[in-house]
């Protein structure tokens, strides 16, 4: 008996996720999309029909901050798998709705509290991991952070563990978007989430402890396949926490690529206080959160897709040793913005984030990853996931002692 | 019988104006300060008492957008001279209040409509000059634009006309602030007014017609007394309009000095749409004017004064000929931020703007400038004004064929 899938969220990533579910319709039952704004879910379903998909689709309005509403919807539509690609503020209520209904749960980013700039370590420990026992008791599967980064990059680390090293010294995750969206300035995700990643302290796990830096304080030039030489900066990111819990004796760092123009605009906005999530009062007495105004004037990330060209390269440089013999491997994917738009009507950043949770859902449906507990991606065998992703449009390549090749 | 003075406004410029009136108390009767926020007027009066001034002071709450309220207050306090140094949006209602009560009127900048980014030529013709007949009929004196620029720089042009040339070819007004306020970024005036000056088209009067440029499109390096080599950019400014009406056959340009950092911050904010006076809607549905939020996060211009150091140089380079003999003269003032703060508790930009309307008020009180009609500063004899300003802390110097000397 196939499982019905419920996607929560209707932004750029949700659109990719929906298209991939529809492309792999024989793995699932019906597809339901629920959003705060029902018309956005309707738009996605219309784009699925445009592509000729014939699966059973339905849209729903939901307040995903209300776990009872989530549970009610899951029961009503008999969902077996819930893919949460809504805002970062709804994880805990959606997870609770899944626990209450024994529905498998997948998300792509940590939970955040809307009143905080940026969560501090131990990120997953702040919210999600506190529910591990509840998930196990309910006997359901919850896969956390199953997008690209976190998600696929966690599987890359696990692949290095499984197939390359018995001791891992360092995991450097590098995320380069060498694409161009033509606009003066835009963020690739919801600006509110995007900027929050960079306005706080940058945490890395080095020498067995958390180290702290400021954003753009530590830069390094990387020379990567396809995208070439690119400068990336030490950044905080969800997966640094979960990977450092599994790989306690390794250094775990996340590097995000930024051009000089992005850094300049970001620096101006941040220095002026315009990225603050704390309200200010105008001379007329109106209370306003500056970051929400910045979000309102920036292009909608989904609107960038038609003009987006160029490629992304995201990968893990893992250094370690096997039987005392040191080595390194770079495990990576290259995605193309234009290809993504032609296939599913979204840009490459949304594509890389939206495909992996569907791979995870298929592996749950097939039983391979239906582990009946709460896990992060690195806790699961990597090869089935990466091989399936290859079939789904996100092939993994490896640069190791034998050269640059497919896994 | 001395005249009571009413100052409308209680910002940084109003503070300087109040201190100068108090320093020259023997020219006037009582001093009244009226503001939308009465406590700001009270603060200025407290600062006057701190300096030991013993004039009769009183503060008032006023809605200066209501001409009846203005007239009522003028009658109640028997004001003979009203100095309007409030926001640029109140000129016409304050002027009307003065017309209705036969009270002399002085302002320092053109009227603006809050719903427009930037007024287009013929600036003064849009509002103020339409009231010329009404002013003449009422038999009262209205002196427009009697700050520094417009104001003193208009008198500089008139001085060149009176004492140097029978034919004027060009008037280039150059405004350089070589001071430092330590902050990452700040505007020296109300940011809402400050940015509006630069977000629209830059108008200059050249070759007998209005020419249009974009802001920061035309830059020129100037080598000025005290402040040295500085880059200034062709900018729109009130006095270009009134001077071009009087000096139709001359080129009239205004140049404002900007550092690379200011231009970068301005360019980022403008390119993102954050300097717009048109409301945007946040994801939560709140309507917000981005410019008002930028204003809310920037430092209050008045707060810059204690740390402000360095000097300003503002002057007119006038080229022309007398009896067919070509020549040029640079007429200028240098002011010091720290001296201004020590004298009246305000920074130099507020000082240069706030002192001249008091000189104008004194000349009205003495009868010299009590012309019973509406005029701009260049319509009045310049020497009495400039000599009085020298006594009041804003000395005029001249660089001409005989060197650099006091007027």
Short mmCIF file of N, CA, C and O in Angstrom, two decimals, chain A residues 46-158:
data_model
loop_
_atom_site.label_atom_id
_atom_site.label_comp_id
_atom_site.label_asym_id
_atom_site.label_seq_id
_atom_site.Cartn_x
_atom_site.Cartn_y
_atom_site.Cartn_z
N UNK A 46 -1.01 23.68 -10.23
CA UNK A 46 -1.21 24.06 -11.64
C UNK A 46 0.06 23.80 -12.45
O UNK A 46 -0.01 23.31 -13.59
N UNK A 47 1.24 24.10 -11.84
CA UNK A 47 2.50 23.89 -12.57
C UNK A 47 2.77 22.39 -12.77
O UNK A 47 3.39 21.99 -13.76
N UNK A 48 2.29 21.55 -11.83
CA UNK A 48 2.42 20.09 -11.98
C UNK A 48 1.55 19.61 -13.14
O UNK A 48 1.98 18.79 -13.96
N UNK A 49 0.33 20.15 -13.20
CA UNK A 49 -0.60 19.74 -14.28
C UNK A 49 -0.05 20.20 -15.64
O UNK A 49 -0.15 19.48 -16.64
N UNK A 50 0.58 21.41 -15.62
CA UNK A 50 1.20 21.92 -16.87
C UNK A 50 2.24 20.94 -17.41
O UNK A 50 2.45 20.86 -18.62
N UNK A 51 2.92 20.27 -16.50
CA UNK A 51 3.96 19.33 -16.92
C UNK A 51 3.36 17.96 -17.29
O UNK A 51 4.09 17.02 -17.60
N UNK A 52 2.03 17.85 -17.17
CA UNK A 52 1.37 16.61 -17.59
C UNK A 52 1.29 15.54 -16.51
O UNK A 52 0.89 14.40 -16.79
N UNK A 53 1.64 15.89 -15.26
CA UNK A 53 1.57 14.88 -14.19
C UNK A 53 0.11 14.56 -13.88
O UNK A 53 -0.73 15.46 -13.84
N UNK A 54 -0.18 13.29 -13.63
CA UNK A 54 -1.57 12.87 -13.48
C UNK A 54 -1.91 12.30 -12.11
O UNK A 54 -2.97 11.74 -11.89
N UNK A 55 -0.96 12.43 -11.17
CA UNK A 55 -1.16 11.97 -9.80
C UNK A 55 -2.39 12.66 -9.17
O UNK A 55 -2.83 13.70 -9.66
N UNK A 56 -2.90 12.11 -8.06
CA UNK A 56 -3.96 12.80 -7.31
C UNK A 56 -3.35 13.94 -6.51
O UNK A 56 -2.48 13.70 -5.67
N UNK A 57 -3.78 15.17 -6.78
CA UNK A 57 -3.26 16.33 -6.07
C UNK A 57 -4.37 17.01 -5.28
O UNK A 57 -5.51 17.04 -5.73
N UNK A 58 -4.00 17.60 -4.13
CA UNK A 58 -4.96 18.46 -3.42
C UNK A 58 -4.19 19.51 -2.65
O UNK A 58 -3.06 19.27 -2.20
N UNK A 59 -4.79 20.69 -2.53
CA UNK A 59 -4.16 21.78 -1.77
C UNK A 59 -4.96 22.05 -0.51
O UNK A 59 -6.17 21.77 -0.45
N UNK A 60 -4.28 22.60 0.51
CA UNK A 60 -4.93 22.88 1.79
C UNK A 60 -4.36 24.15 2.39
O UNK A 60 -3.17 24.43 2.25
N UNK A 61 -5.22 24.87 3.10
CA UNK A 61 -4.74 26.00 3.89
C UNK A 61 -4.39 25.45 5.26
O UNK A 61 -5.10 24.61 5.81
N UNK A 62 -3.24 25.90 5.83
CA UNK A 62 -2.90 25.43 7.17
C UNK A 62 -2.13 26.48 7.95
O UNK A 62 -1.36 27.25 7.38
N UNK A 63 -2.37 26.52 9.25
CA UNK A 63 -1.50 27.27 10.17
C UNK A 63 -0.57 26.23 10.79
O UNK A 63 -0.92 25.56 11.75
N UNK A 64 0.64 26.14 10.23
CA UNK A 64 1.55 25.07 10.63
C UNK A 64 2.19 25.31 12.00
O UNK A 64 2.90 24.46 12.52
N UNK A 65 1.93 26.47 12.58
CA UNK A 65 2.39 26.72 13.95
C UNK A 65 1.44 26.06 14.96
O UNK A 65 1.67 26.13 16.16
N UNK A 66 0.38 25.45 14.46
CA UNK A 66 -0.62 24.81 15.32
C UNK A 66 -0.54 23.30 15.09
O UNK A 66 -1.00 22.78 14.08
N UNK A 67 0.05 22.58 16.06
CA UNK A 67 0.31 21.15 15.87
C UNK A 67 -0.99 20.35 15.76
O UNK A 67 -1.04 19.32 15.09
N UNK A 68 -2.05 20.84 16.38
CA UNK A 68 -3.33 20.14 16.30
C UNK A 68 -3.89 20.24 14.87
O UNK A 68 -4.39 19.25 14.31
N UNK A 69 -3.73 21.42 14.28
CA UNK A 69 -4.19 21.60 12.89
C UNK A 69 -3.40 20.67 11.97
O UNK A 69 -3.95 20.08 11.03
N UNK A 70 -2.09 20.53 12.24
CA UNK A 70 -1.25 19.65 11.42
C UNK A 70 -1.73 18.20 11.56
O UNK A 70 -1.93 17.48 10.56
N UNK A 71 -1.92 17.77 12.82
CA UNK A 71 -2.37 16.38 13.06
C UNK A 71 -3.74 16.13 12.42
O UNK A 71 -3.97 15.08 11.80
N UNK A 72 -4.64 17.10 12.55
CA UNK A 72 -5.98 16.94 11.95
C UNK A 72 -5.89 16.74 10.45
O UNK A 72 -6.58 15.88 9.87
N UNK A 73 -5.02 17.55 9.81
CA UNK A 73 -4.89 17.45 8.35
C UNK A 73 -4.30 16.09 7.96
O UNK A 73 -4.77 15.43 7.02
N UNK A 74 -3.26 15.68 8.71
CA UNK A 74 -2.63 14.38 8.41
C UNK A 74 -3.66 13.25 8.49
O UNK A 74 -3.73 12.38 7.61
N UNK A 75 -4.50 13.29 9.54
CA UNK A 75 -5.54 12.25 9.69
C UNK A 75 -6.54 12.33 8.55
O UNK A 75 -6.90 11.32 7.95
N UNK A 76 -6.95 13.55 8.25
CA UNK A 76 -7.99 13.75 7.24
C UNK A 76 -7.57 13.20 5.88
O UNK A 76 -8.37 12.57 5.17
N UNK A 77 -6.30 13.43 5.54
CA UNK A 77 -5.85 13.01 4.20
C UNK A 77 -5.09 11.69 4.25
O UNK A 77 -4.58 11.23 3.23
N UNK A 78 -4.98 11.13 5.46
CA UNK A 78 -4.28 9.84 5.65
C UNK A 78 -2.85 9.91 5.08
O UNK A 78 -2.44 9.03 4.29
N UNK A 79 -2.09 10.95 5.49
CA UNK A 79 -0.71 11.09 5.01
C UNK A 79 0.19 10.11 5.76
O UNK A 79 0.07 9.93 6.97
N UNK A 80 1.09 9.47 5.02
CA UNK A 80 2.07 8.56 5.64
C UNK A 80 3.44 9.19 5.76
O UNK A 80 4.27 8.77 6.57
N UNK A 81 3.68 10.20 4.94
CA UNK A 81 4.97 10.91 4.97
C UNK A 81 4.70 12.40 4.87
O UNK A 81 3.97 12.85 3.97
N UNK A 82 5.29 13.16 5.80
CA UNK A 82 5.16 14.62 5.76
C UNK A 82 6.52 15.24 5.45
O UNK A 82 7.48 14.99 6.17
N UNK A 83 6.59 16.00 4.37
CA UNK A 83 7.83 16.71 4.02
C UNK A 83 7.64 18.17 4.37
O UNK A 83 6.84 18.88 3.76
N UNK A 84 8.37 18.62 5.39
CA UNK A 84 8.24 19.99 5.87
C UNK A 84 9.27 20.87 5.18
O UNK A 84 10.45 20.84 5.51
N UNK A 85 8.84 21.65 4.20
CA UNK A 85 9.72 22.63 3.55
C UNK A 85 9.11 24.03 3.66
O UNK A 85 9.26 24.86 2.79
N UNK A 86 8.44 24.25 4.79
CA UNK A 86 7.91 25.58 5.09
C UNK A 86 8.97 26.41 5.79
O UNK A 86 10.16 26.11 5.72
N UNK A 87 8.55 27.47 6.48
CA UNK A 87 9.52 28.35 7.15
C UNK A 87 10.19 27.59 8.29
O UNK A 87 9.70 26.58 8.78
N UNK A 88 11.34 28.11 8.73
CA UNK A 88 12.13 27.43 9.77
C UNK A 88 11.46 27.52 11.14
O UNK A 88 11.95 26.94 12.10
N UNK A 89 10.35 28.25 11.22
CA UNK A 89 9.74 28.48 12.52
C UNK A 89 8.69 27.41 12.87
O UNK A 89 8.13 27.43 13.96
N UNK A 90 8.41 26.49 11.94
CA UNK A 90 7.28 25.58 12.13
C UNK A 90 7.71 24.15 12.43
O UNK A 90 6.86 23.29 12.66
N UNK A 91 9.04 23.88 12.46
CA UNK A 91 9.49 22.49 12.62
C UNK A 91 8.85 21.77 13.80
O UNK A 91 8.37 20.64 13.67
N UNK A 92 8.86 22.43 14.96
CA UNK A 92 8.46 21.70 16.16
C UNK A 92 6.96 21.39 16.18
O UNK A 92 6.55 20.33 16.66
N UNK A 93 6.16 22.28 15.64
CA UNK A 93 4.72 22.02 15.62
C UNK A 93 4.36 20.98 14.56
O UNK A 93 3.49 20.12 14.79
N UNK A 94 5.07 21.01 13.43
CA UNK A 94 4.80 20.01 12.39
C UNK A 94 5.27 18.64 12.89
O UNK A 94 4.56 17.63 12.76
N UNK A 95 6.46 18.60 13.52
CA UNK A 95 6.96 17.34 14.07
C UNK A 95 5.97 16.76 15.09
O UNK A 95 5.66 15.56 15.07
N UNK A 96 5.44 17.63 15.95
CA UNK A 96 4.49 17.17 16.97
C UNK A 96 3.24 16.59 16.30
O UNK A 96 2.73 15.54 16.72
N UNK A 97 2.77 17.27 15.26
CA UNK A 97 1.62 16.76 14.51
C UNK A 97 1.90 15.37 13.95
O UNK A 97 1.01 14.50 13.93
N UNK A 98 3.14 15.13 13.49
CA UNK A 98 3.52 13.83 12.95
C UNK A 98 3.63 12.77 14.05
O UNK A 98 3.22 11.62 13.88
N UNK A 99 4.20 13.18 15.19
CA UNK A 99 4.30 12.25 16.32
C UNK A 99 2.90 11.79 16.74
O UNK A 99 2.66 10.60 16.98
N UNK A 100 1.98 12.74 16.79
CA UNK A 100 0.62 12.44 17.26
C UNK A 100 -0.15 11.54 16.31
O UNK A 100 -1.20 11.00 16.68
N UNK A 101 0.35 11.43 15.06
CA UNK A 101 -0.41 10.67 14.06
C UNK A 101 0.40 9.53 13.46
O UNK A 101 -0.04 8.89 12.50
N UNK A 102 1.64 9.35 14.00
CA UNK A 102 2.51 8.28 13.52
C UNK A 102 2.78 8.43 12.01
O UNK A 102 2.73 7.46 11.25
N UNK A 103 3.07 9.65 11.60
CA UNK A 103 3.36 9.96 10.20
C UNK A 103 4.85 10.24 10.08
O UNK A 103 5.40 10.98 10.90
N UNK A 104 5.53 9.67 9.11
CA UNK A 104 6.96 9.93 8.94
C UNK A 104 7.20 11.41 8.67
O UNK A 104 6.41 12.06 7.97
N UNK A 105 8.29 11.94 9.24
CA UNK A 105 8.58 13.38 9.17
C UNK A 105 9.95 13.59 8.53
O UNK A 105 10.94 12.94 8.87
N UNK A 106 10.00 14.54 7.59
CA UNK A 106 11.27 14.93 6.95
C UNK A 106 11.33 16.45 6.92
O UNK A 106 10.35 17.10 6.56
N UNK A 107 12.47 17.02 7.33
CA UNK A 107 12.63 18.47 7.11
C UNK A 107 14.00 18.73 6.48
O UNK A 107 14.75 17.80 6.19
N UNK A 108 14.30 20.01 6.26
CA UNK A 108 15.54 20.35 5.54
C UNK A 108 16.39 21.40 6.26
O UNK A 108 17.42 21.82 5.75
N UNK A 109 15.95 21.85 7.43
CA UNK A 109 16.72 22.87 8.17
C UNK A 109 16.27 22.84 9.62
O UNK A 109 15.17 22.39 9.93
N UNK A 110 17.12 23.33 10.51
CA UNK A 110 16.76 23.32 11.93
C UNK A 110 15.62 24.27 12.23
O UNK A 110 15.37 25.24 11.51
N UNK A 111 14.98 23.99 13.35
CA UNK A 111 13.96 24.88 13.87
C UNK A 111 14.60 26.17 14.35
O UNK A 111 15.69 26.17 14.89
N UNK A 112 13.91 27.27 14.13
CA UNK A 112 14.38 28.55 14.67
C UNK A 112 13.25 29.24 15.41
O UNK A 112 12.09 29.08 15.09
N UNK A 113 13.68 30.02 16.37
CA UNK A 113 12.74 30.84 17.11
C UNK A 113 12.71 32.19 16.40
O UNK A 113 13.74 32.84 16.24
N UNK A 114 11.50 32.63 15.97
CA UNK A 114 11.44 33.88 15.20
C UNK A 114 12.02 35.08 15.93
O UNK A 114 12.42 36.06 15.32
N UNK A 115 12.11 35.02 17.25
CA UNK A 115 12.58 36.19 17.99
C UNK A 115 14.10 36.22 18.14
O UNK A 115 14.66 37.16 18.69
N UNK A 116 14.80 35.17 17.65
CA UNK A 116 16.26 35.16 17.75
C UNK A 116 16.89 35.41 16.40
O UNK A 116 16.35 35.02 15.37
N UNK A 117 18.06 36.07 16.38
CA UNK A 117 18.76 36.31 15.12
C UNK A 117 19.19 34.99 14.55
O UNK A 117 19.03 34.69 13.39
N UNK A 118 19.78 34.19 15.36
CA UNK A 118 20.52 33.03 14.89
C UNK A 118 20.65 32.11 16.09
O UNK A 118 21.01 32.56 17.16
N UNK A 119 20.32 30.86 15.91
CA UNK A 119 20.41 29.93 17.02
C UNK A 119 21.88 29.67 17.37
O UNK A 119 22.74 29.66 16.50
N UNK A 120 22.15 29.44 18.64
CA UNK A 120 23.51 29.12 19.06
C UNK A 120 23.62 27.62 19.24
O UNK A 120 22.62 26.93 19.43
N UNK A 121 24.85 27.05 19.15
CA UNK A 121 25.00 25.62 19.40
C UNK A 121 24.46 25.29 20.78
O UNK A 121 24.53 26.15 21.65
N UNK A 122 23.98 24.11 21.03
CA UNK A 122 23.92 22.95 20.12
C UNK A 122 22.64 22.92 19.30
O UNK A 122 21.75 22.12 19.58
N UNK A 123 22.59 23.73 18.26
CA UNK A 123 21.43 23.84 17.39
C UNK A 123 20.36 22.76 17.49
O UNK A 123 19.28 22.99 18.01
N UNK A 124 20.68 21.54 16.99
CA UNK A 124 19.66 20.48 17.03
C UNK A 124 19.25 20.18 18.45
O UNK A 124 18.11 19.81 18.73
N UNK A 125 20.20 20.35 19.37
CA UNK A 125 19.91 20.08 20.78
C UNK A 125 18.92 21.06 21.37
O UNK A 125 18.27 20.76 22.38
N UNK A 126 18.78 22.25 20.76
CA UNK A 126 17.86 23.25 21.30
C UNK A 126 16.40 22.82 21.21
O UNK A 126 15.60 23.13 22.08
N UNK A 127 16.09 22.14 20.14
CA UNK A 127 14.68 21.79 19.91
C UNK A 127 14.50 20.33 19.48
O UNK A 127 13.98 19.51 20.24
N UNK A 128 14.97 20.00 18.28
CA UNK A 128 14.64 18.71 17.68
C UNK A 128 15.05 17.51 18.55
O UNK A 128 14.24 16.63 18.81
N UNK A 129 16.31 17.47 18.96
CA UNK A 129 16.80 16.28 19.65
C UNK A 129 16.13 16.04 21.00
O UNK A 129 16.17 14.93 21.52
N UNK A 130 15.50 17.10 21.53
CA UNK A 130 14.72 16.92 22.77
C UNK A 130 13.49 16.03 22.53
O UNK A 130 12.87 15.57 23.48
N UNK A 131 13.14 15.83 21.28
CA UNK A 131 11.95 15.03 20.96
C UNK A 131 12.33 13.61 20.52
O UNK A 131 11.46 12.85 20.05
N UNK A 132 13.61 13.23 20.66
CA UNK A 132 14.04 11.90 20.20
C UNK A 132 13.24 10.77 20.86
O UNK A 132 12.79 9.85 20.19
N UNK A 133 13.09 10.88 22.18
CA UNK A 133 12.37 9.81 22.91
C UNK A 133 10.92 9.73 22.47
O UNK A 133 10.38 8.63 22.28
N UNK A 134 10.31 10.90 22.29
CA UNK A 134 8.90 10.93 21.88
C UNK A 134 8.73 10.27 20.52
O UNK A 134 7.75 9.53 20.29
N UNK A 135 9.70 10.51 19.63
CA UNK A 135 9.63 9.93 18.29
C UNK A 135 9.78 8.41 18.37
O UNK A 135 9.01 7.65 17.75
N UNK A 136 10.75 7.95 19.17
CA UNK A 136 11.00 6.52 19.29
C UNK A 136 9.79 5.81 19.91
O UNK A 136 9.39 4.73 19.47
N UNK A 137 9.21 6.48 20.93
CA UNK A 137 8.04 5.92 21.62
C UNK A 137 6.87 5.78 20.64
O UNK A 137 6.12 4.80 20.68
N UNK A 138 6.73 6.79 19.76
CA UNK A 138 5.63 6.74 18.78
C UNK A 138 5.92 5.73 17.67
O UNK A 138 5.03 5.37 16.91
N UNK A 139 7.18 5.31 17.58
CA UNK A 139 7.54 4.31 16.57
C UNK A 139 7.48 4.87 15.15
O UNK A 139 7.21 4.15 14.19
N UNK A 140 7.76 6.18 15.01
CA UNK A 140 7.74 6.77 13.67
C UNK A 140 9.15 7.22 13.28
O UNK A 140 10.04 7.30 14.11
N UNK A 141 9.30 7.50 12.00
CA UNK A 141 10.60 7.92 11.48
C UNK A 141 10.63 9.43 11.31
O UNK A 141 9.72 10.00 10.72
N UNK A 142 11.70 10.06 11.84
CA UNK A 142 11.89 11.49 11.62
C UNK A 142 13.30 11.69 11.10
O UNK A 142 14.27 11.36 11.78
N UNK A 143 13.42 12.20 9.86
CA UNK A 143 14.74 12.45 9.28
C UNK A 143 14.95 13.96 9.23
O UNK A 143 14.22 14.67 8.54
N UNK A 144 15.93 14.40 9.99
CA UNK A 144 16.17 15.84 10.11
C UNK A 144 17.18 16.31 9.07
O UNK A 144 18.13 15.61 8.74
N UNK A 145 16.98 17.50 8.58
CA UNK A 145 17.97 18.15 7.72
C UNK A 145 18.27 17.36 6.47
O UNK A 145 19.44 17.11 6.17
N UNK A 146 17.24 17.00 5.71
CA UNK A 146 17.43 16.17 4.51
C UNK A 146 17.29 16.99 3.23
O UNK A 146 16.71 16.55 2.26
N UNK A 147 17.87 18.20 3.24
CA UNK A 147 17.97 18.98 2.00
C UNK A 147 19.33 18.72 1.38
O UNK A 147 19.85 17.60 1.46
N UNK A 148 19.94 19.76 0.80
CA UNK A 148 21.29 19.52 0.29
C UNK A 148 22.32 19.79 1.37
O UNK A 148 23.14 18.95 1.70
N UNK A 149 22.26 21.04 1.91
CA UNK A 149 23.18 21.34 3.02
C UNK A 149 22.41 22.09 4.07
O UNK A 149 22.20 23.29 3.92
N UNK A 150 21.99 21.42 5.15
CA UNK A 150 22.28 20.04 5.52
C UNK A 150 21.51 19.02 4.68
O UNK A 150 20.50 19.36 4.09
N UNK A 151 22.03 17.82 4.68
CA UNK A 151 21.35 16.73 3.99
C UNK A 151 22.35 15.93 3.18
O UNK A 151 23.05 15.07 3.71
N UNK A 152 22.44 16.26 1.90
CA UNK A 152 23.33 15.51 1.02
C UNK A 152 24.79 15.61 1.51
O UNK A 152 25.53 14.63 1.49
N UNK A 153 25.17 16.81 1.98
CA UNK A 153 26.56 16.95 2.45
C UNK A 153 26.83 16.09 3.68
O UNK A 153 27.97 15.67 3.91
N UNK A 154 25.78 15.82 4.47
CA UNK A 154 25.95 14.90 5.61
C UNK A 154 26.17 13.48 5.10
O UNK A 154 26.99 12.72 5.63
N UNK A 155 25.44 13.13 4.03
CA UNK A 155 25.63 11.81 3.42
C UNK A 155 27.03 11.69 2.81
O UNK A 155 27.64 10.62 2.84
N UNK A 156 27.53 12.80 2.26
CA UNK A 156 28.90 12.78 1.72
C UNK A 156 29.90 12.44 2.83
O UNK A 156 30.84 11.65 2.62
N UNK A 157 29.71 13.05 3.99
CA UNK A 157 30.61 12.76 5.12
C UNK A 157 30.50 11.28 5.50
O UNK A 157 31.51 10.60 5.75
N UNK A 158 29.26 10.79 5.51
CA UNK A 158 29.05 9.38 5.88
C UNK A 158 29.68 8.46 4.83
O UNK A 158 30.24 7.41 5.17
#
